[in-house]
C-alpha positions as a Markdown table, in Angstrom:
| # | Residue | x | y | z |
|---|---|---|---|---|
| 1 | Met | 116.3 | 140.9 | 160.9 |
| 2 | Ile | 119.9 | 140.8 | 162.8 |
| 3 | Phe | 119.4 | 137.3 | 163.6 |
| 4 | Ser | 118.6 | 135.9 | 160.1 |
| 5 | Leu | 121.8 | 138.0 | 159.0 |
| 6 | Asn | 123.7 | 136.5 | 161.5 |
| 7 | Arg | 122.4 | 132.9 | 160.1 |
| 8 | Arg | 123.5 | 133.7 | 156.9 |
| 9 | Phe | 127.1 | 135.0 | 157.9 |
| 10 | Ser | 127.8 | 132.1 | 160.0 |
| 11 | Ala | 126.7 | 129.6 | 157.1 |
| 12 | Asn | 128.6 | 131.3 | 154.4 |
| 13 | Ile | 131.5 | 131.1 | 156.8 |
| 14 | Leu | 131.1 | 127.5 | 157.4 |
| 15 | Arg | 130.8 | 127.0 | 153.4 |
| 16 | Ile | 134.3 | 128.8 | 153.4 |
| 17 | Phe | 135.7 | 126.4 | 156.0 |
| 18 | Leu | 134.8 | 123.2 | 154.2 |
| 19 | Leu | 135.8 | 124.4 | 150.9 |
| 20 | Leu | 139.4 | 125.5 | 152.1 |
| 21 | Ser | 139.2 | 122.3 | 153.8 |
| 22 | Leu | 138.6 | 120.3 | 150.9 |
| 23 | Leu | 141.5 | 121.9 | 149.3 |
| 24 | Ala | 143.8 | 121.5 | 151.8 |
| 25 | Val | 142.9 | 117.5 | 151.6 |
| 26 | Ser | 143.1 | 117.5 | 148.0 |
| 27 | Ser | 146.6 | 119.3 | 147.8 |
| 28 | Cys | 148.6 | 117.2 | 150.6 |
| 29 | Gly | 147.2 | 113.9 | 148.9 |
| 30 | Gly | 145.8 | 112.2 | 151.6 |
| 31 | Lys | 142.9 | 109.2 | 150.8 |
| 32 | Ile | 140.0 | 108.5 | 153.4 |
| 33 | Gly | 140.1 | 105.0 | 151.5 |
| 34 | Tyr | 139.6 | 102.9 | 148.3 |
| 35 | Gly | 136.5 | 102.7 | 146.8 |
| 36 | Val | 135.0 | 100.5 | 144.2 |
| 37 | Leu | 132.9 | 101.9 | 141.2 |
| 38 | Ala | 129.7 | 101.0 | 140.5 |
| 39 | Trp | 128.8 | 102.4 | 137.5 |
| 40 | Ser | 131.3 | 103.3 | 134.7 |
| 41 | Val | 132.9 | 106.8 | 133.8 |
| 42 | Pro | 133.7 | 106.1 | 130.2 |
| 43 | Asp | 135.1 | 109.6 | 129.8 |
| 44 | His | 137.8 | 108.8 | 132.1 |
| 45 | Asp | 138.5 | 105.3 | 131.2 |
| 46 | Leu | 137.0 | 104.2 | 134.3 |
| 47 | His | 134.9 | 100.7 | 134.4 |
| 48 | Ala | 132.5 | 99.3 | 137.2 |
| 49 | Gly | 134.5 | 97.2 | 139.3 |
| 50 | Asp | 137.8 | 99.6 | 139.1 |
| 51 | Val | 139.4 | 100.1 | 142.4 |
| 52 | Val | 139.9 | 104.1 | 142.8 |
| 53 | Pro | 141.5 | 106.0 | 145.8 |
| 54 | Val | 139.1 | 108.4 | 147.4 |
| 55 | Phe | 140.3 | 111.5 | 148.8 |
| 56 | Val | 137.2 | 113.6 | 150.2 |
| 57 | Gln | 133.8 | 112.8 | 150.7 |
| 58 | Ser | 131.3 | 115.9 | 150.9 |
| 59 | Asn | 128.1 | 115.2 | 152.1 |
| 60 | Ile | 127.1 | 118.6 | 151.2 |
| 61 | Gly | 127.9 | 118.0 | 147.3 |
| 62 | Lys | 127.0 | 114.8 | 148.0 |
| 63 | Val | 130.0 | 113.8 | 145.9 |
| 64 | Tyr | 133.1 | 111.7 | 146.6 |
| 65 | Val | 136.6 | 113.1 | 145.0 |
| 66 | Ile | 138.6 | 110.2 | 143.6 |
| 67 | Gly | 141.1 | 109.7 | 141.4 |
| 68 | Ser | 142.2 | 107.9 | 138.0 |
| 69 | Lys | 143.7 | 105.1 | 137.3 |
| 70 | Asp | 147.0 | 106.6 | 137.0 |
| 71 | Ser | 146.1 | 109.0 | 140.4 |
| 72 | Lys | 147.2 | 111.8 | 138.5 |
| 73 | Asp | 143.2 | 113.1 | 138.2 |
| 74 | Arg | 141.1 | 114.4 | 140.8 |
| 75 | Leu | 137.1 | 114.0 | 139.6 |
| 76 | Glu | 133.9 | 114.2 | 141.5 |
| 77 | Val | 131.3 | 111.3 | 141.2 |
| 78 | Pro | 128.2 | 111.0 | 143.1 |
| 79 | Leu | 128.0 | 109.4 | 146.4 |
| 80 | Trp | 126.1 | 106.3 | 145.1 |
| 81 | Gln | 128.2 | 105.8 | 142.5 |
| 82 | Ile | 131.2 | 104.5 | 145.0 |
| 83 | Gln | 131.3 | 101.7 | 147.3 |
| 84 | Leu | 134.0 | 102.8 | 149.9 |
| 85 | Tyr | 136.5 | 100.7 | 151.9 |
| 86 | Lys | 139.1 | 101.7 | 154.2 |
| 87 | Ser | 141.7 | 99.2 | 152.7 |
| 88 | Arg | 142.5 | 98.7 | 148.9 |
| 89 | Ser | 142.7 | 94.9 | 149.6 |
| 90 | Ala | 139.2 | 95.0 | 151.4 |
| 91 | Ala | 137.9 | 97.0 | 148.3 |
| 92 | Arg | 140.1 | 94.6 | 146.0 |
| 93 | Lys | 138.0 | 91.7 | 147.4 |
| 94 | Ala | 134.5 | 93.3 | 146.8 |
| 95 | Ala | 135.2 | 94.1 | 143.4 |
| 96 | Gln | 136.4 | 90.6 | 142.5 |
| 97 | Arg | 133.1 | 89.5 | 144.5 |
| 98 | Asp | 131.2 | 91.3 | 142.1 |
| 99 | Ala | 133.5 | 90.7 | 139.0 |
| 100 | Glu | 130.9 | 88.4 | 137.2 |
| 101 | Tyr | 128.3 | 91.7 | 136.0 |
| 102 | Arg | 131.0 | 94.1 | 136.0 |
| 103 | Tyr | 130.6 | 95.0 | 132.3 |
| 104 | Thr | 127.0 | 94.3 | 132.0 |
| 105 | Tyr | 123.9 | 96.7 | 131.6 |
| 106 | Ala | 120.9 | 96.6 | 130.1 |
| 107 | Leu | 118.6 | 98.6 | 127.9 |
| 108 | Val | 114.7 | 99.2 | 129.1 |
| 109 | Lys | 112.5 | 98.0 | 126.4 |
| 110 | Ile | 109.2 | 99.5 | 127.1 |
| 111 | Asp | 107.8 | 102.4 | 129.4 |
| 112 | Gly | 106.9 | 101.8 | 133.1 |
| 113 | Leu | 108.8 | 98.4 | 133.7 |
| 114 | Pro | 108.9 | 98.7 | 137.6 |
| 115 | Ile | 111.8 | 97.9 | 139.8 |
| 116 | Arg | 111.0 | 95.9 | 142.9 |
| 117 | Ser | 111.9 | 95.4 | 146.4 |
| 118 | Ala | 112.4 | 91.4 | 145.8 |
| 119 | Pro | 113.0 | 89.4 | 143.0 |
| 120 | Glu | 109.0 | 88.3 | 142.6 |
| 121 | Asn | 106.3 | 90.0 | 140.9 |
| 122 | Thr | 104.2 | 90.8 | 144.0 |
| 123 | Ala | 106.9 | 92.9 | 145.8 |
| 124 | Arg | 106.8 | 96.7 | 146.6 |
| 125 | Gln | 107.8 | 98.9 | 143.3 |
| 126 | Val | 110.6 | 101.2 | 144.0 |
| 127 | Tyr | 111.2 | 102.5 | 140.6 |
| 128 | Arg | 109.5 | 103.0 | 137.2 |
| 129 | Leu | 111.8 | 102.7 | 134.6 |
| 130 | Arg | 111.3 | 104.5 | 130.9 |
| 131 | Ala | 112.1 | 103.3 | 127.6 |
| 132 | Gly | 115.3 | 103.4 | 126.3 |
| 133 | Gln | 116.6 | 104.0 | 130.2 |
| 134 | Gln | 120.2 | 102.5 | 130.9 |
| 135 | Ile | 120.5 | 100.5 | 133.7 |
| 136 | Lys | 123.3 | 98.2 | 135.7 |
| 137 | Leu | 122.8 | 94.9 | 136.1 |
| 138 | Val | 124.5 | 93.8 | 139.6 |
| 139 | Arg | 123.9 | 89.8 | 140.0 |
| 140 | Lys | 121.6 | 87.3 | 138.9 |
| 141 | Gly | 119.2 | 86.4 | 141.5 |
| 142 | Glu | 116.5 | 83.3 | 142.5 |
| 143 | Gly | 112.9 | 84.3 | 142.5 |
| 144 | Ala | 109.2 | 83.7 | 141.5 |
| 145 | Pro | 108.7 | 83.0 | 137.4 |
| 146 | Val | 106.7 | 86.1 | 136.3 |
| 147 | Met | 103.2 | 84.8 | 134.4 |
| 148 | Ser | 101.5 | 85.5 | 132.0 |
| 149 | Gly | 98.2 | 83.6 | 131.9 |
| 150 | Asn | 99.4 | 79.6 | 132.4 |
| 151 | Ser | 102.6 | 79.9 | 131.1 |
| 152 | Ala | 106.0 | 81.7 | 132.7 |
| 153 | Leu | 107.5 | 84.3 | 130.5 |
| 154 | Pro | 111.1 | 83.6 | 129.3 |
| 155 | Gly | 113.8 | 85.9 | 131.7 |
| 156 | Asp | 115.7 | 86.0 | 134.8 |
| 157 | Trp | 115.7 | 88.1 | 137.8 |
| 158 | Tyr | 118.5 | 90.5 | 138.3 |
| 159 | Glu | 119.4 | 93.0 | 141.1 |
| 160 | Val | 120.1 | 96.4 | 139.1 |
| 161 | Met | 121.0 | 99.8 | 139.5 |
| 162 | Thr | 119.5 | 102.7 | 137.6 |
| 163 | Asp | 121.8 | 105.8 | 136.8 |
| 164 | Asp | 120.7 | 107.5 | 139.9 |
| 165 | Gly | 121.4 | 104.9 | 142.2 |
| 166 | Ser | 118.9 | 103.2 | 142.9 |
| 167 | Leu | 118.9 | 99.9 | 143.9 |
| 168 | Gly | 116.1 | 96.7 | 143.2 |
| 169 | Trp | 115.3 | 93.7 | 141.3 |
| 170 | Cys | 114.0 | 93.7 | 137.7 |
| 171 | Tyr | 112.6 | 90.7 | 135.5 |
| 172 | Ser | 115.0 | 90.7 | 132.5 |
| 173 | Tyr | 111.9 | 89.8 | 129.8 |
| 174 | Asn | 111.8 | 93.5 | 128.7 |
| 175 | Leu | 115.4 | 93.8 | 128.8 |
| 176 | Thr | 118.3 | 94.0 | 126.3 |
| 177 | Ile | 121.3 | 93.2 | 128.0 |
| 178 | Ile | 124.4 | 94.4 | 126.7 |
| 179 | Asp | 128.0 | 94.4 | 127.1 |
| 180 | Glu | 129.4 | 98.2 | 127.5 |
| 181 | Arg | 132.8 | 96.8 | 126.0 |
| 182 | Glu | 130.9 | 95.8 | 122.8 |
| 183 | Tyr | 128.2 | 98.5 | 123.0 |
| 184 | Thr | 128.4 | 101.5 | 120.8 |
| 185 | Gly | 125.8 | 103.4 | 121.7 |
| 186 | Glu | 123.1 | 103.2 | 118.7 |
| 187 | Gln | 119.5 | 103.7 | 120.0 |
| 188 | Ile | 117.7 | 100.7 | 121.1 |
| 189 | Val | 115.1 | 101.2 | 118.9 |
| 190 | Gln | 115.6 | 102.8 | 114.9 |
| 191 | Thr | 113.3 | 103.2 | 112.0 |
| 192 | Asp | 114.4 | 101.5 | 108.8 |
| 193 | Ser | 113.8 | 103.5 | 105.8 |
| 194 | Gly | 111.4 | 102.8 | 103.2 |
| 195 | Pro | 108.0 | 100.9 | 103.6 |
| 196 | Asp | 108.0 | 97.7 | 105.7 |
| 197 | Pro | 105.3 | 95.2 | 104.8 |
| 198 | Val | 105.6 | 93.6 | 108.1 |
| 199 | Leu | 104.6 | 96.8 | 109.9 |
| 200 | Glu | 102.0 | 97.6 | 107.1 |
| 201 | Asn | 100.2 | 94.2 | 107.6 |
| 202 | Leu | 100.1 | 94.6 | 111.1 |
| 203 | Leu | 98.4 | 98.0 | 111.0 |
| 204 | Ser | 96.3 | 97.6 | 108.4 |
| 205 | Arg | 94.4 | 94.8 | 110.1 |
| 206 | Ala | 92.1 | 93.9 | 113.0 |
| 207 | Trp | 92.9 | 91.1 | 115.4 |
| 208 | Tyr | 91.1 | 89.0 | 117.3 |
| 209 | Pro | 91.8 | 86.4 | 120.0 |
| 210 | Asp | 94.0 | 83.7 | 118.9 |
| 211 | Ser | 91.5 | 81.1 | 120.6 |
| 212 | Trp | 88.9 | 82.1 | 117.8 |
| 213 | Arg | 91.3 | 80.4 | 115.2 |
| 214 | Thr | 91.3 | 77.2 | 117.6 |
| 215 | Met | 87.8 | 77.0 | 117.8 |
| 216 | Ile | 87.6 | 77.5 | 114.0 |
| 217 | Glu | 89.8 | 74.8 | 113.2 |
| 218 | Ser | 88.6 | 72.5 | 115.5 |
| 219 | Ser | 84.6 | 73.3 | 114.6 |
| 220 | Arg | 83.5 | 73.9 | 118.0 |
| 221 | Ile | 82.6 | 77.7 | 118.3 |
| 222 | Asp | 81.7 | 79.1 | 121.5 |
| 223 | Leu | 79.4 | 81.9 | 121.0 |
| 224 | Asp | 79.9 | 82.8 | 124.7 |
| 225 | Lys | 83.2 | 83.5 | 123.8 |
| 226 | Ile | 83.2 | 85.5 | 120.9 |
| 227 | Ser | 82.1 | 89.4 | 120.0 |
| 228 | Pro | 82.6 | 91.4 | 117.0 |
| 229 | Gln | 84.3 | 94.0 | 119.7 |
| 230 | Trp | 87.0 | 92.0 | 120.9 |
| 231 | Gly | 90.2 | 92.1 | 119.2 |
| 232 | Phe | 93.4 | 94.0 | 118.9 |
| 233 | Phe | 93.0 | 97.1 | 117.0 |
| 234 | Pro | 96.2 | 98.9 | 116.0 |
| 235 | Gly | 94.4 | 102.4 | 115.5 |
| 236 | Arg | 96.3 | 103.2 | 112.6 |
| 237 | Asp | 94.7 | 106.4 | 111.8 |
| 238 | Ser | 93.8 | 107.6 | 115.1 |
| 239 | Leu | 97.1 | 106.9 | 116.6 |
| 240 | Val | 95.2 | 105.0 | 119.6 |
| 241 | Ala | 95.5 | 101.3 | 119.8 |
| 242 | Arg | 92.8 | 99.2 | 121.6 |
| 243 | Ile | 92.7 | 95.8 | 123.2 |
| 244 | Glu | 88.9 | 95.2 | 124.0 |
| 245 | Asp | 88.1 | 91.6 | 125.9 |
| 246 | Glu | 85.4 | 90.3 | 128.0 |
| 247 | Thr | 87.1 | 92.4 | 131.2 |
| 248 | Gly | 86.7 | 95.6 | 129.2 |
| 249 | Val | 88.7 | 98.0 | 127.1 |
| 250 | Arg | 92.6 | 99.3 | 127.4 |
| 251 | Thr | 93.5 | 102.0 | 125.0 |
| 252 | Phe | 97.4 | 103.0 | 124.1 |
| 253 | Pro | 97.8 | 106.6 | 122.7 |
| 254 | Tyr | 101.0 | 106.4 | 121.0 |
| 255 | Ser | 103.0 | 109.0 | 118.6 |
| 256 | Ser | 104.7 | 106.0 | 116.2 |
| 257 | Val | 105.5 | 102.4 | 115.8 |
| 258 | Val | 109.4 | 101.7 | 115.3 |
| 259 | Arg | 111.0 | 98.3 | 115.0 |
| 260 | Gly | 113.5 | 97.3 | 117.6 |
| 261 | Asp | 116.5 | 95.5 | 117.4 |
| 262 | Asp | 114.9 | 92.3 | 118.4 |
| 263 | Gly | 112.5 | 92.6 | 115.6 |
| 264 | Asp | 109.2 | 93.6 | 117.8 |
| 265 | Tyr | 107.2 | 96.8 | 117.0 |
| 266 | Arg | 107.6 | 99.1 | 119.8 |
| 267 | Phe | 104.2 | 102.0 | 120.1 |
| 268 | Glu | 106.1 | 105.1 | 121.2 |
| 269 | Gly | 104.8 | 106.6 | 124.1 |
| 270 | Ser | 103.0 | 103.5 | 125.3 |
| 271 | Thr | 103.7 | 100.2 | 127.0 |
| 272 | Leu | 102.8 | 98.5 | 123.9 |
| 273 | Ser | 105.0 | 96.7 | 121.5 |
| 274 | Val | 104.1 | 93.6 | 119.3 |
| 275 | Gln | 105.9 | 90.7 | 118.0 |
| 276 | Val | 104.8 | 89.0 | 114.6 |
| 277 | Arg | 105.3 | 85.9 | 114.7 |
| 278 | Arg | 103.8 | 84.5 | 111.5 |
| 279 | Arg | 102.0 | 86.7 | 109.0 |
| 280 | Asn | 98.8 | 85.8 | 110.8 |
| 281 | Ser | 99.6 | 85.7 | 114.4 |
| 282 | Ile | 100.9 | 88.4 | 116.5 |
| 283 | Leu | 102.1 | 88.5 | 120.5 |
| 284 | Val | 100.9 | 91.7 | 122.3 |
| 285 | Gln | 102.2 | 92.9 | 125.3 |
| 286 | Phe | 102.3 | 95.7 | 127.6 |
| 287 | Thr | 102.3 | 96.8 | 131.3 |
| 288 | Asp | 98.9 | 97.1 | 133.2 |
| 289 | Glu | 97.8 | 99.7 | 135.7 |
| 290 | Asn | 99.4 | 97.7 | 138.5 |
| 291 | Gly | 102.8 | 97.3 | 136.6 |
| 292 | Met | 102.1 | 94.2 | 135.8 |
| 293 | Pro | 103.5 | 92.5 | 132.0 |
| 294 | Gln | 100.9 | 91.6 | 130.2 |
| 295 | Ala | 101.0 | 89.5 | 127.1 |
| 296 | His | 98.3 | 88.1 | 124.8 |
| 297 | Tyr | 98.2 | 86.5 | 121.5 |
| 298 | Phe | 96.1 | 87.3 | 118.7 |
| 299 | Ala | 95.5 | 86.4 | 114.8 |
| 300 | Ala | 94.0 | 87.5 | 111.4 |
| 301 | Leu | 90.9 | 85.5 | 110.6 |
| 302 | Asp | 90.0 | 84.6 | 107.1 |
| 303 | Ser | 86.2 | 85.2 | 108.3 |
| 304 | Ser | 84.7 | 88.3 | 110.2 |
| 305 | Pro | 83.3 | 87.9 | 113.4 |
| 306 | Glu | 79.9 | 88.6 | 112.2 |
| 307 | Ser | 80.1 | 85.7 | 109.6 |
| 308 | Leu | 81.3 | 83.5 | 112.4 |
| 309 | Val | 78.6 | 84.0 | 114.6 |
| 310 | Ser | 75.8 | 84.1 | 112.1 |
| 311 | Glu | 77.2 | 80.5 | 110.4 |
| 312 | Glu | 77.2 | 79.2 | 114.0 |
| 313 | Arg | 74.0 | 80.0 | 114.6 |
| 314 | Ala | 72.6 | 78.4 | 111.7 |
| 315 | Arg | 74.6 | 75.4 | 112.1 |
| 316 | Arg | 72.7 | 75.2 | 115.7 |
| 317 | Asp | 69.2 | 76.1 | 114.3 |
| 318 | Ser | 69.8 | 73.3 | 111.5 |
| 319 | Val | 70.2 | 70.8 | 114.2 |
| 320 | Leu | 67.2 | 71.6 | 116.1 |
| 321 | Glu | 65.1 | 71.8 | 113.1 |
| 322 | Ser | 66.2 | 67.9 | 112.3 |
| 323 | Ile | 65.0 | 67.3 | 115.6 |
| 324 | Arg | 61.5 | 68.8 | 114.7 |
| 325 | Ser | 61.2 | 67.5 | 111.0 |
| 326 | Leu | 61.0 | 64.2 | 112.7 |
| 327 | Ser | 58.5 | 65.4 | 115.5 |
| 328 | Arg | 58.0 | 68.7 | 117.3 |
| 329 | Ala | 56.8 | 66.6 | 120.5 |
| 330 | Phe | 58.1 | 63.4 | 122.2 |
| 331 | Ser | 57.0 | 61.4 | 124.6 |
| 332 | Ser | 58.1 | 59.2 | 127.5 |
| 333 | Gly | 56.3 | 57.1 | 130.2 |
| 334 | Asn | 58.8 | 58.0 | 132.9 |
| 335 | Tyr | 59.9 | 61.8 | 132.2 |
| 336 | Gly | 57.2 | 63.2 | 130.8 |
| 337 | Val | 56.4 | 65.2 | 127.2 |
| 338 | Leu | 59.1 | 67.1 | 125.4 |
| 339 | Gln | 57.7 | 69.5 | 122.6 |
| 340 | Phe | 60.0 | 71.9 | 119.9 |
| 341 | Pro | 57.0 | 74.0 | 119.3 |
| 342 | Glu | 59.7 | 76.6 | 117.6 |
| 343 | Thr | 63.2 | 76.6 | 117.0 |
| 344 | Gly | 65.3 | 77.9 | 120.2 |
| 345 | Arg | 62.4 | 76.8 | 122.2 |
| 346 | Phe | 61.0 | 73.5 | 124.2 |
| 347 | Leu | 57.9 | 73.0 | 126.4 |
| 348 | Trp | 58.3 | 70.1 | 129.2 |
| 349 | Ser | 55.7 | 69.0 | 131.5 |
| 350 | Gly | 55.7 | 65.8 | 133.5 |
| 351 | Tyr | 59.5 | 65.6 | 134.4 |
| 352 | Gln | 58.7 | 65.1 | 138.4 |
| 353 | Leu | 61.4 | 62.0 | 138.5 |
| 354 | Leu | 64.2 | 64.5 | 137.5 |
| 355 | Ser | 63.5 | 67.2 | 140.2 |
| 356 | Pro | 65.2 | 68.5 | 142.1 |
| 357 | Gln | 68.4 | 66.3 | 141.3 |
| 358 | Ile | 68.7 | 67.3 | 137.3 |
| 359 | Ile | 65.7 | 69.9 | 137.0 |
| 360 | Pro | 65.9 | 72.3 | 139.8 |
| 361 | Ala | 62.3 | 73.1 | 141.6 |
| 362 | Gly | 60.4 | 75.7 | 140.6 |
| 363 | Ser | 62.1 | 75.8 | 137.0 |
| 364 | Gly | 59.0 | 76.4 | 135.3 |
| 365 | Ala | 57.3 | 74.3 | 132.1 |
| 366 | Gly | 59.8 | 75.9 | 129.3 |
| 367 | Gly | 62.5 | 77.6 | 128.1 |
| 368 | Ser | 65.3 | 77.7 | 125.8 |
| 369 | Val | 67.2 | 75.1 | 124.0 |
| 370 | Glu | 70.3 | 75.1 | 122.1 |
| 371 | Asn | 73.3 | 72.9 | 120.1 |
| 372 | Arg | 75.8 | 75.3 | 122.2 |
| 373 | Val | 78.0 | 72.1 | 123.5 |
| 374 | Phe | 80.3 | 70.0 | 121.6 |
| 375 | Ile | 81.5 | 66.4 | 122.6 |
| 376 | Pro | 85.0 | 64.6 | 121.7 |
| 377 | Ala | 85.3 | 63.5 | 118.0 |
| 378 | Ser | 85.2 | 59.8 | 119.1 |
| 379 | Trp | 82.1 | 60.1 | 120.6 |
| 380 | Ser | 80.3 | 60.8 | 117.2 |
| 381 | Gly | 79.2 | 57.4 | 116.4 |
| 382 | Asp | 77.5 | 57.1 | 119.4 |
| 383 | Phe | 75.9 | 60.2 | 119.9 |
| 384 | Asp | 74.8 | 63.2 | 117.6 |
| 385 | Gly | 75.5 | 65.9 | 120.0 |
| 386 | Val | 74.3 | 67.9 | 122.9 |
| 387 | Leu | 71.3 | 69.4 | 124.0 |
| 388 | Ser | 71.4 | 72.2 | 126.5 |
| 389 | Phe | 68.1 | 72.9 | 128.1 |
| 390 | Lys | 67.7 | 76.7 | 130.1 |
| 391 | Phe | 64.2 | 77.0 | 131.9 |
| 392 | Asp | 62.6 | 80.4 | 132.1 |
| 393 | Gly | 62.7 | 80.1 | 136.1 |
| 394 | Ser | 66.3 | 78.7 | 136.1 |
| 395 | Asp | 69.6 | 80.4 | 135.8 |
| 396 | Ser | 71.8 | 77.6 | 134.7 |
| 397 | Trp | 71.6 | 75.1 | 131.6 |
| 398 | Ile | 71.4 | 71.7 | 132.0 |
| 399 | His | 72.9 | 69.7 | 129.3 |
| 400 | Phe | 72.2 | 66.1 | 127.7 |
| 401 | Leu | 74.2 | 64.0 | 125.2 |
| 402 | Tyr | 71.7 | 63.3 | 122.5 |
| 403 | Gln | 70.7 | 60.4 | 119.8 |
| 404 | Leu | 68.1 | 61.0 | 117.3 |
| 405 | Ser | 66.6 | 58.0 | 115.3 |
| 406 | Ser | 63.4 | 57.1 | 113.5 |
| 407 | Glu | 62.6 | 55.4 | 116.8 |
| 408 | Gly | 62.8 | 58.5 | 119.0 |
| 409 | Leu | 65.1 | 60.9 | 121.1 |
| 410 | Lys | 67.5 | 59.4 | 123.6 |
| 411 | Leu | 68.6 | 61.8 | 125.9 |
| 412 | Glu | 71.5 | 61.3 | 128.6 |
| 413 | His | 72.3 | 63.7 | 131.4 |
| 414 | Val | 76.1 | 65.1 | 131.6 |
| 415 | Leu | 77.9 | 67.3 | 134.5 |
| 416 | Ser | 81.2 | 67.4 | 133.3 |
| 417 | Val | 81.4 | 70.4 | 130.7 |
| 418 | Lys | 84.2 | 72.8 | 130.1 |
| 419 | Asp | 85.1 | 75.5 | 127.6 |
| 420 | Ala | 81.9 | 74.3 | 126.0 |
| 421 | Leu | 83.0 | 70.7 | 125.5 |
| 422 | Val | 81.5 | 67.5 | 127.7 |
| 423 | Gln | 84.8 | 66.2 | 129.3 |
| 424 | Ser | 83.2 | 62.8 | 130.4 |
| 425 | Arg | 80.2 | 61.1 | 130.9 |
| 426 | Asn | 78.5 | 60.4 | 134.0 |
| 427 | Leu | 79.7 | 57.3 | 135.7 |
| 428 | Thr | 75.9 | 56.2 | 136.2 |
| 429 | Pro | 74.0 | 58.1 | 133.8 |
| 430 | Thr | 70.7 | 59.2 | 133.6 |
| 431 | Val | 69.1 | 58.0 | 130.4 |
| 432 | Leu | 66.5 | 58.9 | 129.1 |
| 433 | Phe | 64.1 | 58.0 | 126.1 |
| 434 | Phe | 61.0 | 60.1 | 123.9 |
| 435 | Ser | 59.2 | 58.1 | 121.7 |
| 436 | Pro | 57.7 | 60.5 | 118.8 |
| 437 | Ala | 54.4 | 61.7 | 119.7 |
| 438 | Asn | 51.3 | 62.1 | 117.4 |
| 439 | Glu | 50.1 | 65.3 | 118.4 |
| 440 | Val | 51.6 | 68.2 | 120.2 |
| 441 | Tyr | 50.3 | 68.3 | 123.8 |
């Protein structure tokens, strides 16, 4: 107990001694060097890059005592806010080196924006910013572009400083860059008075992947890439926005939606923001769980996903029915008998010459047939389309260009298929010809 009291007494004596020392140094006007401000002190008309005298460094209080421009006032600033040099000339030289971004700050657009240890999106995170936070731009750097899908997001890498002195690199895509001499201090997001018809349209609709609109315009509907559950759903009533696709579901609880100065809509309380490109097209952006920026395009459609799926299935069935209307069975001297007993099903016997090069061994005698793949428009004079066969004993689809005539069914095997579109014909194609059979085998 006595030992504990002695330690407290000694600590108090030390604090008093340090305080008296600071007062003595301040009163005699001695300097320990000159500092370059890293962050502006507007209340004292001091700006980043100003060179000021430094009188005291307190590692206990973690502050410097500096002078104002006219050296009459003394004020304390955090240690991180000063770069200390022994001479005025060295400080001025350092200030000149960083003068380009002296007045340049930025406001953060989204919650969770990462600051990284290096100018690349895979570098270690050193800080996570919050929406509306102000940071200082130190310098521009060269780094790896930030990608969204196959496209690079616009912007540059900057070395930045936060308002607590943390340093690192941040990509400017989600920053609003400002000059402090021109910035009025208004909030980065503001709520307009009166109804906003663009926001009303945004919140009142379901939005689906923009690639669906491309499929509709090209009349090539890939049913493997359409589901009524996929899309962007703003959650106007629930205040929970949702993005759902083949990879899963992401939810974004939010408190309100406000319009930013650059015209985008921010879902407050989340990292989600939306840019309305046209009345029926939007860009949705957010930061994922790994701190990576994501961007996805969505569109409002004139038809519902359910009707798109229904119409495409009806189109495919009509193609198969046109073949069955000529004959339900076709025969070939080399490639056996091909039957279509019902829409969407086939039976194939005697195909040994095609196995295993085209039809895998053990595939069985039948399976599913669909008109699920498309041909380039320029091929329409040579082929009617593509028939795809999936044997019950196999997991893969086998694709054939087909041409139907009164003489029978011509098939040509193809391998090069991407995104439900035949890319090219084989250099040495296998061509099959089947004549209509008089009976079903």
